[in-house]
């Protein structure tokens, strides 16, 4: 099963993916996490991506398409994967269709998590992320059991640099202009499932997992 999680910054893509990969035994491909790991380890990729990410802009299509193409050919992805944060432009979606076509595969479902903008700002400015395993928390809505410590791995929690109010606003603008057109793109392919993301994490999860189990779009 190949799934794309689509939605604005703060929609809960990472939060839902953490649970979905466990229940459905899927590999996880989150381009944002891959890029942040590259920055942390100081690779050439990280150096190239850093400026874009700090400004809340998209990293060039060629770079992210290359990352995803390589990752999809890893053996662990043969049994299926969840793509989180990719594709993010129509050009990336076209490239993904081509890459999958070459592999004799196709997307099964695009889960679009829809959330109101005001709520997104509250979620993003209160988010904390694990330095070691990238698990997502929120100081109010999804706090860790021990303050600033990851429940999953004991790692330290930090605030992402692009979660400041001004960068969040830029990211939302970029989403509206460059990523939102993908909703119609995948509607056209008949594989999109729209999920109301303005609810509790558990309720949203139940609806997504039911949609994947029944295979209804
Ligand atoms: P990326 O890391 O993908 O960030 P994003 O798309 O902006 O999405 P987020 O991770 O901010 O949100 P999320 O939907 O995962 O929400 P989460 O579950 O954490 O990308 C970062 C940057 O990398 C981009 O700006 C770009 O520069 C670059 N990049 C990445 N992919 C790229 C690509 N394909 N092309 C080009 N550039 C790319 O939840 C948010 C918060 O809300 C958390 O605190 C969580 O605990 C809380 N929360 C979650 N669900 C709920 C709920 N139902 N109720 C209350 N709180 C909730
Ligand atoms: Mg995320
Ligand atoms: Zn952790």
mmCIF file of C-alpha atoms in Angstrom, residues 1-213:
data_model
loop_
_atom_site.group_PDB
_atom_site.id
_atom_site.type_symbol
_atom_site.label_atom_id
_atom_site.label_comp_id
_atom_site.label_asym_id
_atom_site.label_seq_id
_atom_site.Cartn_x
_atom_site.Cartn_y
_atom_site.Cartn_z
ATOM 1 C CA UNK A 1 0.000 0.000 0.000
ATOM 2 C CA UNK A 2 1.337 3.441 -0.995
ATOM 3 C CA UNK A 3 -0.219 6.393 0.790
ATOM 4 C CA UNK A 4 0.342 10.147 0.611
ATOM 5 C CA UNK A 5 -0.528 12.340 3.597
ATOM 6 C CA UNK A 6 -1.468 15.762 2.256
ATOM 7 C CA UNK A 7 -2.339 18.826 4.305
ATOM 8 C CA UNK A 8 -1.129 22.220 5.460
ATOM 9 C CA UNK A 9 1.713 22.697 7.946
ATOM 10 C CA UNK A 10 0.411 21.594 11.357
ATOM 11 C CA UNK A 11 -2.463 19.496 9.976
ATOM 12 C CA UNK A 12 -1.186 16.482 11.908
ATOM 13 C CA UNK A 13 0.499 14.532 9.106
ATOM 14 C CA UNK A 14 3.451 13.479 11.267
ATOM 15 C CA UNK A 15 1.239 12.759 14.288
ATOM 16 C CA UNK A 16 -1.064 10.471 12.300
ATOM 17 C CA UNK A 17 1.793 8.850 10.366
ATOM 18 C CA UNK A 18 3.505 7.740 13.594
ATOM 19 C CA UNK A 19 0.462 5.586 14.382
ATOM 20 C CA UNK A 20 -0.361 4.490 10.842
ATOM 21 C CA UNK A 21 3.089 3.036 10.137
ATOM 22 C CA UNK A 22 2.722 0.799 13.201
ATOM 23 C CA UNK A 23 -0.791 -0.423 12.468
ATOM 24 C CA UNK A 24 -0.303 -0.971 8.735
ATOM 25 C CA UNK A 25 3.379 -2.020 8.837
ATOM 26 C CA UNK A 26 4.435 0.612 6.339
ATOM 27 C CA UNK A 27 7.749 2.357 5.825
ATOM 28 C CA UNK A 28 7.790 6.077 6.515
ATOM 29 C CA UNK A 29 9.116 8.694 4.118
ATOM 30 C CA UNK A 30 8.899 12.231 5.517
ATOM 31 C CA UNK A 31 10.884 14.649 3.366
ATOM 32 C CA UNK A 32 10.924 17.290 6.129
ATOM 33 C CA UNK A 33 12.436 14.779 8.597
ATOM 34 C CA UNK A 34 15.007 13.615 6.013
ATOM 35 C CA UNK A 35 16.040 17.215 5.293
ATOM 36 C CA UNK A 36 16.276 18.121 9.001
ATOM 37 C CA UNK A 37 18.443 15.027 9.602
ATOM 38 C CA UNK A 38 20.718 16.138 6.730
ATOM 39 C CA UNK A 39 21.065 19.594 8.279
ATOM 40 C CA UNK A 40 21.853 18.082 11.667
ATOM 41 C CA UNK A 41 24.608 15.882 10.247
ATOM 42 C CA UNK A 42 25.999 18.713 8.089
ATOM 43 C CA UNK A 43 25.860 16.952 4.702
ATOM 44 C CA UNK A 44 25.928 18.816 1.366
ATOM 45 C CA UNK A 45 22.191 18.184 1.061
ATOM 46 C CA UNK A 46 21.641 19.759 4.473
ATOM 47 C CA UNK A 47 23.703 22.808 3.555
ATOM 48 C CA UNK A 48 21.723 23.287 0.392
ATOM 49 C CA UNK A 49 18.319 22.845 2.082
ATOM 50 C CA UNK A 50 18.906 24.880 5.232
ATOM 51 C CA UNK A 51 18.230 28.398 3.910
ATOM 52 C CA UNK A 52 14.979 27.439 2.211
ATOM 53 C CA UNK A 53 13.691 25.668 5.301
ATOM 54 C CA UNK A 54 14.605 28.485 7.673
ATOM 55 C CA UNK A 55 12.696 30.919 5.464
ATOM 56 C CA UNK A 56 9.678 28.596 5.279
ATOM 57 C CA UNK A 57 10.083 28.126 1.532
ATOM 58 C CA UNK A 58 10.182 24.923 -0.448
ATOM 59 C CA UNK A 59 13.433 23.159 -1.249
ATOM 60 C CA UNK A 60 13.811 22.874 -5.079
ATOM 61 C CA UNK A 61 11.810 20.066 -6.692
ATOM 62 C CA UNK A 62 14.848 18.243 -8.201
ATOM 63 C CA UNK A 63 16.391 17.818 -4.749
ATOM 64 C CA UNK A 64 13.346 16.357 -3.015
ATOM 65 C CA UNK A 65 12.334 14.213 -5.984
ATOM 66 C CA UNK A 66 15.840 12.706 -5.929
ATOM 67 C CA UNK A 67 15.550 11.935 -2.217
ATOM 68 C CA UNK A 68 12.172 10.244 -2.609
ATOM 69 C CA UNK A 69 13.182 8.281 -5.717
ATOM 70 C CA UNK A 70 16.144 6.804 -3.864
ATOM 71 C CA UNK A 71 14.191 6.109 -0.710
ATOM 72 C CA UNK A 72 11.346 4.352 -2.586
ATOM 73 C CA UNK A 73 13.828 1.872 -4.046
ATOM 74 C CA UNK A 74 15.062 0.842 -0.570
ATOM 75 C CA UNK A 75 14.084 -2.760 0.210
ATOM 76 C CA UNK A 76 11.990 -1.791 3.264
ATOM 77 C CA UNK A 77 9.650 0.225 1.025
ATOM 78 C CA UNK A 78 8.768 -2.782 -1.145
ATOM 79 C CA UNK A 79 5.927 -3.703 1.227
ATOM 80 C CA UNK A 80 4.442 -0.198 1.116
ATOM 81 C CA UNK A 81 5.088 3.273 2.453
ATOM 82 C CA UNK A 82 3.554 6.461 3.753
ATOM 83 C CA UNK A 83 4.745 9.680 2.113
ATOM 84 C CA UNK A 84 4.460 12.663 4.485
ATOM 85 C CA UNK A 85 5.106 16.148 3.080
ATOM 86 C CA UNK A 86 5.741 14.914 -0.446
ATOM 87 C CA UNK A 87 4.605 15.725 -3.089
ATOM 88 C CA UNK A 88 4.167 19.422 -2.383
ATOM 89 C CA UNK A 89 3.980 20.905 -5.883
ATOM 90 C CA UNK A 90 2.239 19.726 -9.037
ATOM 91 C CA UNK A 91 5.688 19.209 -10.602
ATOM 92 C CA UNK A 92 6.615 16.867 -7.710
ATOM 93 C CA UNK A 93 3.334 14.975 -8.141
ATOM 94 C CA UNK A 94 4.036 14.498 -11.855
ATOM 95 C CA UNK A 95 7.548 13.267 -11.061
ATOM 96 C CA UNK A 96 6.194 10.866 -8.447
ATOM 97 C CA UNK A 97 3.717 9.411 -10.949
ATOM 98 C CA UNK A 98 6.607 8.841 -13.369
ATOM 99 C CA UNK A 99 8.921 7.324 -10.744
ATOM 100 C CA UNK A 100 6.190 4.956 -9.558
ATOM 101 C CA UNK A 101 5.230 4.104 -13.144
ATOM 102 C CA UNK A 102 8.836 3.084 -13.852
ATOM 103 C CA UNK A 103 8.682 0.803 -10.808
ATOM 104 C CA UNK A 104 5.355 -0.702 -11.926
ATOM 105 C CA UNK A 105 3.587 0.861 -8.939
ATOM 106 C CA UNK A 106 0.973 3.495 -8.252
ATOM 107 C CA UNK A 107 -0.472 5.460 -5.354
ATOM 108 C CA UNK A 108 -3.375 3.786 -3.566
ATOM 109 C CA UNK A 109 -4.699 6.704 -1.542
ATOM 110 C CA UNK A 110 -4.089 10.361 -0.827
ATOM 111 C CA UNK A 111 -5.319 11.267 2.650
ATOM 112 C CA UNK A 112 -5.987 15.012 2.760
ATOM 113 C CA UNK A 113 -6.224 16.348 6.315
ATOM 114 C CA UNK A 114 -8.149 19.618 6.264
ATOM 115 C CA UNK A 115 -7.683 22.083 9.169
ATOM 116 C CA UNK A 116 -8.597 25.747 9.662
ATOM 117 C CA UNK A 117 -5.736 28.248 9.560
ATOM 118 C CA UNK A 118 -6.221 29.722 13.015
ATOM 119 C CA UNK A 119 -5.936 26.268 14.557
ATOM 120 C CA UNK A 120 -2.785 25.551 12.516
ATOM 121 C CA UNK A 121 -0.969 28.536 14.009
ATOM 122 C CA UNK A 122 -1.811 27.400 17.558
ATOM 123 C CA UNK A 123 -0.657 23.870 16.811
ATOM 124 C CA UNK A 124 2.629 24.877 15.213
ATOM 125 C CA UNK A 125 3.715 27.499 17.724
ATOM 126 C CA UNK A 126 3.087 25.009 20.592
ATOM 127 C CA UNK A 127 4.737 22.026 18.921
ATOM 128 C CA UNK A 128 7.768 20.241 20.367
ATOM 129 C CA UNK A 129 9.766 17.626 18.431
ATOM 130 C CA UNK A 130 12.115 14.868 19.592
ATOM 131 C CA UNK A 131 15.731 15.522 18.576
ATOM 132 C CA UNK A 132 16.408 11.800 18.258
ATOM 133 C CA UNK A 133 13.320 10.126 16.732
ATOM 134 C CA UNK A 134 11.386 13.178 15.392
ATOM 135 C CA UNK A 135 8.169 12.279 17.274
ATOM 136 C CA UNK A 136 5.764 15.249 17.525
ATOM 137 C CA UNK A 137 4.219 16.667 20.710
ATOM 138 C CA UNK A 138 2.246 19.746 21.668
ATOM 139 C CA UNK A 139 2.628 21.592 24.956
ATOM 140 C CA UNK A 140 -1.173 21.631 25.439
ATOM 141 C CA UNK A 141 -2.838 19.211 23.005
ATOM 142 C CA UNK A 142 -0.392 16.304 23.119
ATOM 143 C CA UNK A 143 2.091 16.766 25.964
ATOM 144 C CA UNK A 144 4.791 14.188 26.734
ATOM 145 C CA UNK A 145 4.493 12.315 30.047
ATOM 146 C CA UNK A 146 7.632 14.056 31.336
ATOM 147 C CA UNK A 147 8.225 17.699 30.350
ATOM 148 C CA UNK A 148 10.616 18.027 27.360
ATOM 149 C CA UNK A 149 11.338 14.270 27.250
ATOM 150 C CA UNK A 150 10.181 11.996 24.386
ATOM 151 C CA UNK A 151 7.774 9.211 25.474
ATOM 152 C CA UNK A 152 9.033 6.948 22.673
ATOM 153 C CA UNK A 153 12.809 7.121 23.107
ATOM 154 C CA UNK A 154 13.698 9.403 26.038
ATOM 155 C CA UNK A 155 15.217 11.992 23.676
ATOM 156 C CA UNK A 156 15.166 15.730 24.315
ATOM 157 C CA UNK A 157 12.325 17.796 22.845
ATOM 158 C CA UNK A 158 12.985 21.066 21.004
ATOM 159 C CA UNK A 159 11.073 23.705 19.100
ATOM 160 C CA UNK A 160 11.568 23.641 15.320
ATOM 161 C CA UNK A 161 13.206 26.792 13.947
ATOM 162 C CA UNK A 162 10.479 27.207 11.351
ATOM 163 C CA UNK A 163 7.740 27.157 14.010
ATOM 164 C CA UNK A 164 8.114 30.854 14.866
ATOM 165 C CA UNK A 165 4.976 32.873 14.090
ATOM 166 C CA UNK A 166 6.452 34.761 11.116
ATOM 167 C CA UNK A 167 7.850 31.627 9.457
ATOM 168 C CA UNK A 168 4.597 29.751 10.089
ATOM 169 C CA UNK A 169 2.781 32.509 8.183
ATOM 170 C CA UNK A 170 5.187 32.189 5.263
ATOM 171 C CA UNK A 171 4.750 28.378 5.241
ATOM 172 C CA UNK A 172 0.960 28.743 5.167
ATOM 173 C CA UNK A 173 1.239 31.137 2.229
ATOM 174 C CA UNK A 174 3.537 28.725 0.374
ATOM 175 C CA UNK A 175 1.064 25.925 1.088
ATOM 176 C CA UNK A 176 -1.864 27.897 -0.341
ATOM 177 C CA UNK A 177 0.016 28.820 -3.493
ATOM 178 C CA UNK A 178 2.057 25.729 -4.291
ATOM 179 C CA UNK A 179 0.619 22.710 -2.454
ATOM 180 C CA UNK A 180 -3.164 23.242 -2.265
ATOM 181 C CA UNK A 181 -3.504 22.713 -6.079
ATOM 182 C CA UNK A 182 -2.652 19.053 -5.399
ATOM 183 C CA UNK A 183 -6.118 18.570 -3.904
ATOM 184 C CA UNK A 184 -7.658 18.958 -7.365
ATOM 185 C CA UNK A 185 -4.810 17.024 -8.960
ATOM 186 C CA UNK A 186 -5.603 13.941 -6.851
ATOM 187 C CA UNK A 187 -9.350 14.510 -7.037
ATOM 188 C CA UNK A 188 -8.863 14.137 -10.765
ATOM 189 C CA UNK A 189 -7.189 10.770 -10.182
ATOM 190 C CA UNK A 190 -10.084 9.700 -7.926
ATOM 191 C CA UNK A 191 -7.833 8.598 -5.062
ATOM 192 C CA UNK A 192 -8.291 11.394 -2.508
ATOM 193 C CA UNK A 193 -9.996 10.914 0.872
ATOM 194 C CA UNK A 194 -10.837 14.167 2.685
ATOM 195 C CA UNK A 195 -10.566 13.992 6.477
ATOM 196 C CA UNK A 196 -11.824 16.691 8.837
ATOM 197 C CA UNK A 197 -8.689 17.425 10.863
ATOM 198 C CA UNK A 198 -10.318 19.959 13.218
ATOM 199 C CA UNK A 199 -10.923 17.239 15.798
ATOM 200 C CA UNK A 200 -9.129 15.161 18.411
ATOM 201 C CA UNK A 201 -6.092 13.163 17.334
ATOM 202 C CA UNK A 202 -7.759 9.798 18.153
ATOM 203 C CA UNK A 203 -10.953 10.588 16.237
ATOM 204 C CA UNK A 204 -8.994 11.601 13.144
ATOM 205 C CA UNK A 205 -6.873 8.491 13.403
ATOM 206 C CA UNK A 206 -9.945 6.229 13.609
ATOM 207 C CA UNK A 207 -11.353 7.760 10.425
ATOM 208 C CA UNK A 208 -8.097 7.495 8.470
ATOM 209 C CA UNK A 209 -7.467 3.912 9.472
ATOM 210 C CA UNK A 210 -11.062 2.951 8.604
ATOM 211 C CA UNK A 211 -10.658 4.561 5.169
ATOM 212 C CA UNK A 212 -7.469 2.579 4.564
ATOM 213 C CA UNK A 213 -9.006 -0.677 5.738
#
